[in-house]
Amino acid sequence: MANSIVVGAQWGDEGKGKIVDYLTEGSDVVVRAAGGNNAGHTVISGGRKYILHLIPSGILWPGKLCVIGNGVVMDPLGLIEEIAKLRGQGVTIDPSNLLISETAHLVMPYHRALDRAREARRGDKKIGTTGRGIGPAYADKVERGGLRAVLLKQPEVLARELRDRIGMHNETLAAAGADLVPVDETIAQILDAAAILAPHVTNTAVRLHQEIRSGRNLLFEGAQGTYLDIDHGTYPFVTSSNTTAGGACTGSGVPPRLIDRVVAVAKAYTTRVGSGPFVTENEAISDMLHNMGREFGATTGRARRCGWLDMVLIRYAVMINGADELAITNLDGLDGLDRIQICTAYTLRGETLEYPPATAADMEECVPVYEEHEGWRQDLSAVTNYNDLPSKAKAYLDRVAELAGARISLVGIGPAREQTLVV
Ligand code: GDP
Ligand code: IMO
Ligand code: MG
């Protein structure tokens, strides 16, 4: 299987966690390389539900090494909480199966405060962030004022640097009329967390290369999705990292020539949480899915916006990520429909677009061009073999593959590990 990257082809929540969990069986090391605990990856295994935010989903499999790479922004307090919760569910986590890159940047309480303050200031132009401090943490990294995980092993330096940064960011918070971050209390809290996490911190790039040389297979767990990518997404309604396939390399120290396979994950329809353009958004689909108790965010609990499958997005995502394969999840979400629409192109001021336009304002103006398919009107959740899918469901998938320009290798017909069909 060699080294594989799993990425989201839409606006996140495509079911990457479930697909990564499925592919972990054939992998040895699972790596997160971007984003932070804005991610929420749901895995249902052995009838139990787990939600992963910073820890790679591979942690649920015994004997797999999980790595938080240098491209991740890591919230030490969030990570400790996540570790405690997973341990409470019986998952083993220690420095033998969870490593943190020493050059991963830290998300600090002032980043969360700044995230909230900036969103409040944006008013009705808000991005609808997860409030986890992701944007301000990446901003500090790029501005060269960030603190990195290596400092968790140097408490005196960490305390000194923290005092400086809290002072600096409190000036901004004061100017915004926001609550200040308490200095001594925050330093004490972070130093406690540092003592717990320090044994996990190492040069993960060296370790990953050692693993590769020993013949082990790496699986990169994408976070967020292609249209939340800071460069390729629907800017400014995006996250602050490179969520696309290239981010797996820069965010881990594993070079592009060692990557063998890219799997893009997409739902059989489209969802988005937070603000920004959404060409195929559809209230009836949203209501249908929400009434089924589906499409509520794993991190914030917010109801996700829903709509028809948008092949303009998938086509471009396949290109940008170099996806060889598509994993289509949540096909069962369309079970009850008589008619299903697929968006094949957009029209914008009389012009037909095959790829998304550059600005959010133009995208807001795009009108979807739909192609109608007949629904299969059948419960798919108990299907165990791809060939046993109704012919109308297979026809839908064939058309998706044709429009995407990539083959479909996996199909999800329910949230559980077993509800994954191999094509
Ligand atoms: P991620 O962020 O990409 O890992 O996705 P999330 O876990 O945030 O959201 C995906 C949701 O869809 C979760 O509730 C999953 O349990 C669920 N899910 C994933 N694949 C399937 C599927 O094929 N069918 C159904 N019914 N649910 C699925
Ligand atoms: P997973 O990995 C869906 C969205 C937020 C918001 C925008 C910016 O579970 O697919 P941020 O907090 O990152 O500054 O928010 O990005 N967002 C996600 N939406 N799934 C995610 O992760 C997301 N991570 C961020 O809702 O619109
Ligand atoms: Mg999610």
PDB file of C-alpha atoms in Angstrom, residues 149-391:
ATOM      1  CA  ALA A 149       6.390  22.214  20.965  1.00  0.00           C
ATOM      2  CA  VAL A 150      10.143  21.908  21.622  1.00  0.00           C
ATOM      3  CA  LEU A 151       9.636  24.508  24.376  1.00  0.00           C
ATOM      4  CA  LEU A 152       7.467  22.023  26.268  1.00  0.00           C
ATOM      5  CA  LYS A 153      10.806  20.413  27.148  1.00  0.00           C
ATOM      6  CA  GLN A 154      12.334  23.722  28.276  1.00  0.00           C
ATOM      7  CA  PRO A 155       9.988  25.024  30.998  1.00  0.00           C
ATOM      8  CA  GLU A 156      12.084  28.052  32.007  1.00  0.00           C
ATOM      9  CA  VAL A 157      12.343  29.315  28.441  1.00  0.00           C
ATOM     10  CA  LEU A 158       8.683  28.541  27.837  1.00  0.00           C
ATOM     11  CA  ALA A 159       7.623  30.549  30.918  1.00  0.00           C
ATOM     12  CA  ARG A 160       9.749  33.525  29.867  1.00  0.00           C
ATOM     13  CA  GLU A 161       8.529  33.512  26.263  1.00  0.00           C
ATOM     14  CA  LEU A 162       4.932  33.041  27.358  1.00  0.00           C
ATOM     15  CA  ARG A 163       5.098  36.040  29.673  1.00  0.00           C
ATOM     16  CA  ASP A 164       6.326  38.132  26.763  1.00  0.00           C
ATOM     17  CA  ARG A 165       3.650  36.878  24.320  1.00  0.00           C
ATOM     18  CA  ILE A 166       0.778  37.171  26.786  1.00  0.00           C
ATOM     19  CA  GLY A 167       1.805  40.777  27.458  1.00  0.00           C
ATOM     20  CA  MET A 168       1.952  41.541  23.765  1.00  0.00           C
ATOM     21  CA  HIS A 169      -1.354  39.906  22.836  1.00  0.00           C
ATOM     22  CA  ASN A 170      -3.109  41.389  25.871  1.00  0.00           C
ATOM     23  CA  GLU A 171      -2.435  44.818  24.370  1.00  0.00           C
ATOM     24  CA  THR A 172      -4.408  43.780  21.281  1.00  0.00           C
ATOM     25  CA  LEU A 173      -7.163  42.221  23.375  1.00  0.00           C
ATOM     26  CA  ALA A 174      -7.402  45.393  25.512  1.00  0.00           C
ATOM     27  CA  ALA A 175      -7.675  47.550  22.379  1.00  0.00           C
ATOM     28  CA  ALA A 176     -10.502  45.286  21.157  1.00  0.00           C
ATOM     29  CA  GLY A 177     -12.289  45.629  24.499  1.00  0.00           C
ATOM     30  CA  ALA A 178     -11.936  41.890  25.106  1.00  0.00           C
ATOM     31  CA  ASP A 179     -11.084  40.137  28.379  1.00  0.00           C
ATOM     32  CA  LEU A 180      -7.349  39.850  29.022  1.00  0.00           C
ATOM     33  CA  VAL A 181      -5.562  36.534  29.453  1.00  0.00           C
ATOM     34  CA  PRO A 182      -4.363  36.174  33.084  1.00  0.00           C
ATOM     35  CA  VAL A 183      -0.559  35.999  33.032  1.00  0.00           C
ATOM     36  CA  ASP A 184       0.552  33.870  35.995  1.00  0.00           C
ATOM     37  CA  GLU A 185      -2.430  31.530  35.918  1.00  0.00           C
ATOM     38  CA  THR A 186      -1.923  30.829  32.200  1.00  0.00           C
ATOM     39  CA  ILE A 187       1.808  30.212  32.577  1.00  0.00           C
ATOM     40  CA  ALA A 188       1.158  27.768  35.444  1.00  0.00           C
ATOM     41  CA  GLN A 189      -1.509  25.957  33.427  1.00  0.00           C
ATOM     42  CA  ILE A 190       0.729  25.614  30.358  1.00  0.00           C
ATOM     43  CA  LEU A 191       3.723  24.456  32.397  1.00  0.00           C
ATOM     44  CA  ASP A 192       1.580  21.696  33.945  1.00  0.00           C
ATOM     45  CA  ALA A 193       0.539  20.627  30.455  1.00  0.00           C
ATOM     46  CA  ALA A 194       4.157  20.808  29.257  1.00  0.00           C
ATOM     47  CA  ALA A 195       5.273  18.359  31.943  1.00  0.00           C
ATOM     48  CA  ILE A 196       2.661  15.861  30.768  1.00  0.00           C
ATOM     49  CA  LEU A 197       3.280  16.235  27.029  1.00  0.00           C
ATOM     50  CA  ALA A 198       7.089  16.659  26.948  1.00  0.00           C
ATOM     51  CA  PRO A 199       7.830  12.903  26.734  1.00  0.00           C
ATOM     52  CA  HIS A 200       5.876  12.786  23.442  1.00  0.00           C
ATOM     53  CA  VAL A 201       7.889  15.583  21.801  1.00  0.00           C
ATOM     54  CA  THR A 202      10.633  14.612  19.370  1.00  0.00           C
ATOM     55  CA  ASN A 203      12.027  15.142  15.865  1.00  0.00           C
ATOM     56  CA  THR A 204       9.193  13.351  14.077  1.00  0.00           C
ATOM     57  CA  ALA A 205      10.645  13.977  10.603  1.00  0.00           C
ATOM     58  CA  VAL A 206      13.666  11.824  11.476  1.00  0.00           C
ATOM     59  CA  ARG A 207      11.402   9.175  12.992  1.00  0.00           C
ATOM     60  CA  LEU A 208       9.121   9.112   9.924  1.00  0.00           C
ATOM     61  CA  HIS A 209      12.102   8.644   7.613  1.00  0.00           C
ATOM     62  CA  GLN A 210      13.355   5.811   9.832  1.00  0.00           C
ATOM     63  CA  GLU A 211       9.941   4.176   9.605  1.00  0.00           C
ATOM     64  CA  ILE A 212       9.938   4.511   5.818  1.00  0.00           C
ATOM     65  CA  ARG A 213      13.437   3.007   5.582  1.00  0.00           C
ATOM     66  CA  SER A 214      12.229   0.069   7.675  1.00  0.00           C
ATOM     67  CA  GLY A 215       9.529  -0.618   5.076  1.00  0.00           C
ATOM     68  CA  ARG A 216       6.616   0.743   7.086  1.00  0.00           C
ATOM     69  CA  ASN A 217       3.580   2.313   5.406  1.00  0.00           C
ATOM     70  CA  LEU A 218       2.535   5.854   6.254  1.00  0.00           C
ATOM     71  CA  LEU A 219      -1.013   7.150   6.118  1.00  0.00           C
ATOM     72  CA  PHE A 220      -1.521  10.910   6.196  1.00  0.00           C
ATOM     73  CA  GLU A 221      -4.807  11.916   7.771  1.00  0.00           C
ATOM     74  CA  GLY A 222      -6.026  15.114   6.137  1.00  0.00           C
ATOM     75  CA  ALA A 223      -7.893  17.624   8.239  1.00  0.00           C
ATOM     76  CA  GLN A 224     -10.460  20.127   6.970  1.00  0.00           C
ATOM     77  CA  GLY A 225     -11.014  20.017   3.199  1.00  0.00           C
ATOM     78  CA  THR A 226      -9.780  21.367  -0.122  1.00  0.00           C
ATOM     79  CA  TYR A 227     -12.132  24.382  -0.047  1.00  0.00           C
ATOM     80  CA  LEU A 228     -10.932  25.357   3.421  1.00  0.00           C
ATOM     81  CA  ASP A 229      -7.317  25.479   2.149  1.00  0.00           C
ATOM     82  CA  ILE A 230      -5.710  28.871   2.729  1.00  0.00           C
ATOM     83  CA  ASP A 231      -4.503  28.983  -0.913  1.00  0.00           C
ATOM     84  CA  HIS A 232      -7.024  26.922  -2.871  1.00  0.00           C
ATOM     85  CA  GLY A 233     -10.193  27.381  -0.838  1.00  0.00           C
ATOM     86  CA  THR A 234     -13.018  29.902  -0.876  1.00  0.00           C
ATOM     87  CA  TYR A 235     -10.894  32.662   0.648  1.00  0.00           C
ATOM     88  CA  PRO A 236     -11.455  34.339   3.081  1.00  0.00           C
ATOM     89  CA  PHE A 237     -13.975  31.728   4.242  1.00  0.00           C
ATOM     90  CA  VAL A 238     -11.236  29.167   4.830  1.00  0.00           C
ATOM     91  CA  THR A 239      -9.018  27.890   7.598  1.00  0.00           C
ATOM     92  CA  SER A 240      -5.398  29.027   7.935  1.00  0.00           C
ATOM     93  CA  SER A 241      -3.479  25.975   6.751  1.00  0.00           C
ATOM     94  CA  ASN A 242      -2.770  24.032   3.571  1.00  0.00           C
ATOM     95  CA  THR A 243      -5.340  21.295   3.837  1.00  0.00           C
ATOM     96  CA  THR A 244      -4.566  19.878   0.380  1.00  0.00           C
ATOM     97  CA  ALA A 245      -2.172  17.017  -0.423  1.00  0.00           C
ATOM     98  CA  GLY A 246       0.949  19.211  -0.559  1.00  0.00           C
ATOM     99  CA  GLY A 247       0.381  20.125   3.088  1.00  0.00           C
ATOM    100  CA  ALA A 248       1.051  16.502   4.057  1.00  0.00           C
ATOM    101  CA  CYS A 249       4.653  16.901   2.854  1.00  0.00           C
ATOM    102  CA  THR A 250       5.447  20.371   4.193  1.00  0.00           C
ATOM    103  CA  GLY A 251       3.635  19.498   7.402  1.00  0.00           C
ATOM    104  CA  SER A 252       5.624  16.331   8.089  1.00  0.00           C
ATOM    105  CA  GLY A 253       9.038  16.492   6.420  1.00  0.00           C
ATOM    106  CA  VAL A 254       8.187  13.553   4.153  1.00  0.00           C
ATOM    107  CA  PRO A 255       9.020  14.652   0.603  1.00  0.00           C
ATOM    108  CA  PRO A 256       6.592  14.440  -2.364  1.00  0.00           C
ATOM    109  CA  ARG A 257       8.566  11.700  -4.108  1.00  0.00           C
ATOM    110  CA  LEU A 258       7.862   9.326  -1.227  1.00  0.00           C
ATOM    111  CA  ILE A 259       4.103   9.660  -1.623  1.00  0.00           C
ATOM    112  CA  ASP A 260       2.504   6.871  -3.645  1.00  0.00           C
ATOM    113  CA  ARG A 261      -1.200   7.451  -3.466  1.00  0.00           C
ATOM    114  CA  VAL A 262      -3.749  10.183  -2.791  1.00  0.00           C
ATOM    115  CA  VAL A 263      -7.310   9.370  -1.764  1.00  0.00           C
ATOM    116  CA  ALA A 264      -9.797  12.247  -1.868  1.00  0.00           C
ATOM    117  CA  VAL A 265     -12.829  11.826   0.362  1.00  0.00           C
ATOM    118  CA  ALA A 266     -16.183  13.356  -0.566  1.00  0.00           C
ATOM    119  CA  LYS A 267     -19.709  12.942   0.653  1.00  0.00           C
ATOM    120  CA  ALA A 268     -22.337  11.882  -1.906  1.00  0.00           C
ATOM    121  CA  TYR A 269     -23.795  15.353  -1.301  1.00  0.00           C
ATOM    122  CA  THR A 270     -22.152  18.557  -0.008  1.00  0.00           C
ATOM    123  CA  THR A 271     -21.963  20.131   3.442  1.00  0.00           C
ATOM    124  CA  ARG A 272     -20.310  23.169   4.908  1.00  0.00           C
ATOM    125  CA  VAL A 273     -20.177  24.565   8.428  1.00  0.00           C
ATOM    126  CA  GLY A 274     -19.423  28.255   8.885  1.00  0.00           C
ATOM    127  CA  SER A 275     -19.935  31.145   6.482  1.00  0.00           C
ATOM    128  CA  GLY A 276     -19.041  31.504   2.819  1.00  0.00           C
ATOM    129  CA  PRO A 277     -20.348  30.691  -0.646  1.00  0.00           C
ATOM    130  CA  PHE A 278     -22.106  27.382  -1.258  1.00  0.00           C
ATOM    131  CA  VAL A 279     -23.434  27.130  -4.809  1.00  0.00           C
ATOM    132  CA  THR A 280     -25.505  23.945  -4.435  1.00  0.00           C
ATOM    133  CA  GLU A 281     -26.883  24.700  -0.956  1.00  0.00           C
ATOM    134  CA  ASN A 282     -30.423  23.378  -0.626  1.00  0.00           C
ATOM    135  CA  GLU A 283     -32.812  23.867   2.268  1.00  0.00           C
ATOM    136  CA  ALA A 284     -34.852  20.729   1.582  1.00  0.00           C
ATOM    137  CA  ILE A 285     -31.723  18.523   1.698  1.00  0.00           C
ATOM    138  CA  SER A 286     -30.573  20.285   4.884  1.00  0.00           C
ATOM    139  CA  ASP A 287     -33.947  19.713   6.530  1.00  0.00           C
ATOM    140  CA  MET A 288     -34.064  16.084   5.420  1.00  0.00           C
ATOM    141  CA  LEU A 289     -30.597  15.285   6.790  1.00  0.00           C
ATOM    142  CA  HIS A 290     -31.084  17.256  10.028  1.00  0.00           C
ATOM    143  CA  ASN A 291     -34.410  15.493  10.607  1.00  0.00           C
ATOM    144  CA  MET A 292     -32.514  12.204  10.316  1.00  0.00           C
ATOM    145  CA  GLY A 293     -30.270  13.519  13.147  1.00  0.00           C
ATOM    146  CA  ARG A 294     -27.338  13.892  10.742  1.00  0.00           C
ATOM    147  CA  GLU A 295     -24.976  16.693   9.801  1.00  0.00           C
ATOM    148  CA  PHE A 296     -24.264  18.323  13.127  1.00  0.00           C
ATOM    149  CA  GLY A 297     -20.597  19.342  13.609  1.00  0.00           C
ATOM    150  CA  ALA A 298     -18.312  16.995  15.550  1.00  0.00           C
ATOM    151  CA  THR A 299     -16.314  19.883  17.069  1.00  0.00           C
ATOM    152  CA  THR A 300     -18.847  22.643  17.676  1.00  0.00           C
ATOM    153  CA  GLY A 301     -22.191  20.831  17.373  1.00  0.00           C
ATOM    154  CA  ARG A 302     -23.341  23.417  14.815  1.00  0.00           C
ATOM    155  CA  ALA A 303     -25.862  22.289  12.188  1.00  0.00           C
ATOM    156  CA  ARG A 304     -24.019  21.894   8.893  1.00  0.00           C
ATOM    157  CA  ARG A 305     -25.360  23.567   5.772  1.00  0.00           C
ATOM    158  CA  CYS A 306     -26.239  20.923   3.163  1.00  0.00           C
ATOM    159  CA  GLY A 307     -26.761  20.734  -0.590  1.00  0.00           C
ATOM    160  CA  TRP A 308     -26.389  18.638  -3.728  1.00  0.00           C
ATOM    161  CA  LEU A 309     -23.114  17.100  -4.826  1.00  0.00           C
ATOM    162  CA  ASP A 310     -21.016  19.751  -6.554  1.00  0.00           C
ATOM    163  CA  MET A 311     -18.739  18.239  -9.208  1.00  0.00           C
ATOM    164  CA  VAL A 312     -17.134  21.603  -9.964  1.00  0.00           C
ATOM    165  CA  LEU A 313     -15.573  21.333  -6.511  1.00  0.00           C
ATOM    166  CA  ILE A 314     -14.680  17.649  -6.787  1.00  0.00           C
ATOM    167  CA  ARG A 315     -13.176  18.024 -10.277  1.00  0.00           C
ATOM    168  CA  TYR A 316     -10.877  20.816  -9.104  1.00  0.00           C
ATOM    169  CA  ALA A 317     -10.058  18.968  -5.870  1.00  0.00           C
ATOM    170  CA  VAL A 318      -8.992  15.868  -7.821  1.00  0.00           C
ATOM    171  CA  MET A 319      -6.677  18.093  -9.852  1.00  0.00           C
ATOM    172  CA  ILE A 320      -5.189  20.120  -6.986  1.00  0.00           C
ATOM    173  CA  ASN A 321      -4.597  17.061  -4.795  1.00  0.00           C
ATOM    174  CA  GLY A 322      -3.477  14.727  -7.572  1.00  0.00           C
ATOM    175  CA  ALA A 323      -6.091  12.272  -6.339  1.00  0.00           C
ATOM    176  CA  ASP A 324      -5.859   8.787  -7.834  1.00  0.00           C
ATOM    177  CA  GLU A 325      -8.886   7.589  -5.957  1.00  0.00           C
ATOM    178  CA  LEU A 326     -12.133   8.876  -4.532  1.00  0.00           C
ATOM    179  CA  ALA A 327     -13.813   7.593  -1.386  1.00  0.00           C
ATOM    180  CA  ILE A 328     -17.498   8.521  -1.523  1.00  0.00           C
ATOM    181  CA  THR A 329     -19.106   8.528   1.913  1.00  0.00           C
ATOM    182  CA  ASN A 330     -22.674   8.927   3.119  1.00  0.00           C
ATOM    183  CA  LEU A 331     -24.215   7.473  -0.040  1.00  0.00           C
ATOM    184  CA  ASP A 332     -26.969   6.245   2.299  1.00  0.00           C
ATOM    185  CA  GLY A 333     -27.887   9.886   2.999  1.00  0.00           C
ATOM    186  CA  LEU A 334     -29.593   9.952  -0.408  1.00  0.00           C
ATOM    187  CA  ASP A 335     -31.571   6.708   0.149  1.00  0.00           C
ATOM    188  CA  GLY A 336     -34.958   8.358   0.527  1.00  0.00           C
ATOM    189  CA  LEU A 337     -34.885  10.594  -2.543  1.00  0.00           C
ATOM    190  CA  ASP A 338     -36.878  10.119  -5.766  1.00  0.00           C
ATOM    191  CA  ARG A 339     -34.653  12.446  -7.746  1.00  0.00           C
ATOM    192  CA  ILE A 340     -31.028  13.377  -7.132  1.00  0.00           C
ATOM    193  CA  GLN A 341     -29.216  16.338  -8.677  1.00  0.00           C
ATOM    194  CA  ILE A 342     -25.531  16.497  -9.546  1.00  0.00           C
ATOM    195  CA  CYS A 343     -24.044  19.917 -10.257  1.00  0.00           C
ATOM    196  CA  THR A 344     -21.821  19.529 -13.337  1.00  0.00           C
ATOM    197  CA  ALA A 345     -20.857  23.190 -13.931  1.00  0.00           C
ATOM    198  CA  TYR A 346     -21.630  26.761 -12.845  1.00  0.00           C
ATOM    199  CA  THR A 347     -22.855  29.671 -14.900  1.00  0.00           C
ATOM    200  CA  LEU A 348     -21.573  33.100 -13.985  1.00  0.00           C
ATOM    201  CA  ARG A 349     -22.849  36.169 -15.890  1.00  0.00           C
ATOM    202  CA  GLY A 350     -23.584  34.050 -18.965  1.00  0.00           C
ATOM    203  CA  GLU A 351     -20.312  32.122 -18.882  1.00  0.00           C
ATOM    204  CA  THR A 352     -20.028  28.392 -18.104  1.00  0.00           C
ATOM    205  CA  LEU A 353     -17.413  27.495 -15.473  1.00  0.00           C
ATOM    206  CA  GLU A 354     -15.876  24.037 -15.018  1.00  0.00           C
ATOM    207  CA  TYR A 355     -13.780  25.172 -12.052  1.00  0.00           C
ATOM    208  CA  PRO A 356     -14.591  27.448  -9.115  1.00  0.00           C
ATOM    209  CA  PRO A 357     -13.997  31.200  -9.596  1.00  0.00           C
ATOM    210  CA  ALA A 358     -11.299  32.989  -7.581  1.00  0.00           C
ATOM    211  CA  THR A 359     -13.437  35.199  -5.383  1.00  0.00           C
ATOM    212  CA  ALA A 360     -16.104  34.403  -2.850  1.00  0.00           C
ATOM    213  CA  ALA A 361     -18.182  37.257  -4.300  1.00  0.00           C
ATOM    214  CA  ASP A 362     -18.179  35.634  -7.766  1.00  0.00           C
ATOM    215  CA  MET A 363     -18.893  32.253  -6.270  1.00  0.00           C
ATOM    216  CA  GLU A 364     -21.941  33.690  -4.478  1.00  0.00           C
ATOM    217  CA  GLU A 365     -23.241  34.720  -7.906  1.00  0.00           C
ATOM    218  CA  CYS A 366     -22.657  31.339  -9.576  1.00  0.00           C
ATOM    219  CA  VAL A 367     -25.747  29.378 -10.593  1.00  0.00           C
ATOM    220  CA  PRO A 368     -25.479  25.582 -10.557  1.00  0.00           C
ATOM    221  CA  VAL A 369     -26.086  23.562 -13.735  1.00  0.00           C
ATOM    222  CA  TYR A 370     -27.793  20.357 -12.640  1.00  0.00           C
ATOM    223  CA  GLU A 371     -28.098  16.927 -14.136  1.00  0.00           C
ATOM    224  CA  GLU A 372     -30.931  14.834 -12.724  1.00  0.00           C
ATOM    225  CA  HIS A 373     -30.608  11.214 -11.666  1.00  0.00           C
ATOM    226  CA  GLU A 374     -33.237   8.780 -10.473  1.00  0.00           C
ATOM    227  CA  GLY A 375     -32.986   7.829  -6.798  1.00  0.00           C
ATOM    228  CA  TRP A 376     -32.704   4.174  -5.714  1.00  0.00           C
ATOM    229  CA  ARG A 377     -35.252   4.531  -2.889  1.00  0.00           C
ATOM    230  CA  GLN A 378     -33.734   1.734  -0.874  1.00  0.00           C
ATOM    231  CA  ASP A 379     -31.993   1.425   2.495  1.00  0.00           C
ATOM    232  CA  LEU A 380     -28.311   0.805   1.689  1.00  0.00           C
ATOM    233  CA  SER A 381     -27.036   0.516   5.251  1.00  0.00           C
ATOM    234  CA  ALA A 382     -26.891  -3.295   5.323  1.00  0.00           C
ATOM    235  CA  VAL A 383     -25.236  -3.805   1.925  1.00  0.00           C
ATOM    236  CA  THR A 384     -21.947  -5.662   2.343  1.00  0.00           C
ATOM    237  CA  ASN A 385     -20.739  -5.919  -1.236  1.00  0.00           C
ATOM    238  CA  TYR A 386     -20.376  -3.177  -3.836  1.00  0.00           C
ATOM    239  CA  ASN A 387     -21.948  -5.389  -6.515  1.00  0.00           C
ATOM    240  CA  ASP A 388     -25.101  -5.686  -4.426  1.00  0.00           C
ATOM    241  CA  LEU A 389     -25.797  -1.950  -4.579  1.00  0.00           C
ATOM    242  CA  PRO A 390     -28.921  -1.075  -6.578  1.00  0.00           C
ATOM    243  CA  SER A 391     -28.100  -0.348 -10.221  1.00  0.00           C
TER     244      SER A 391
END
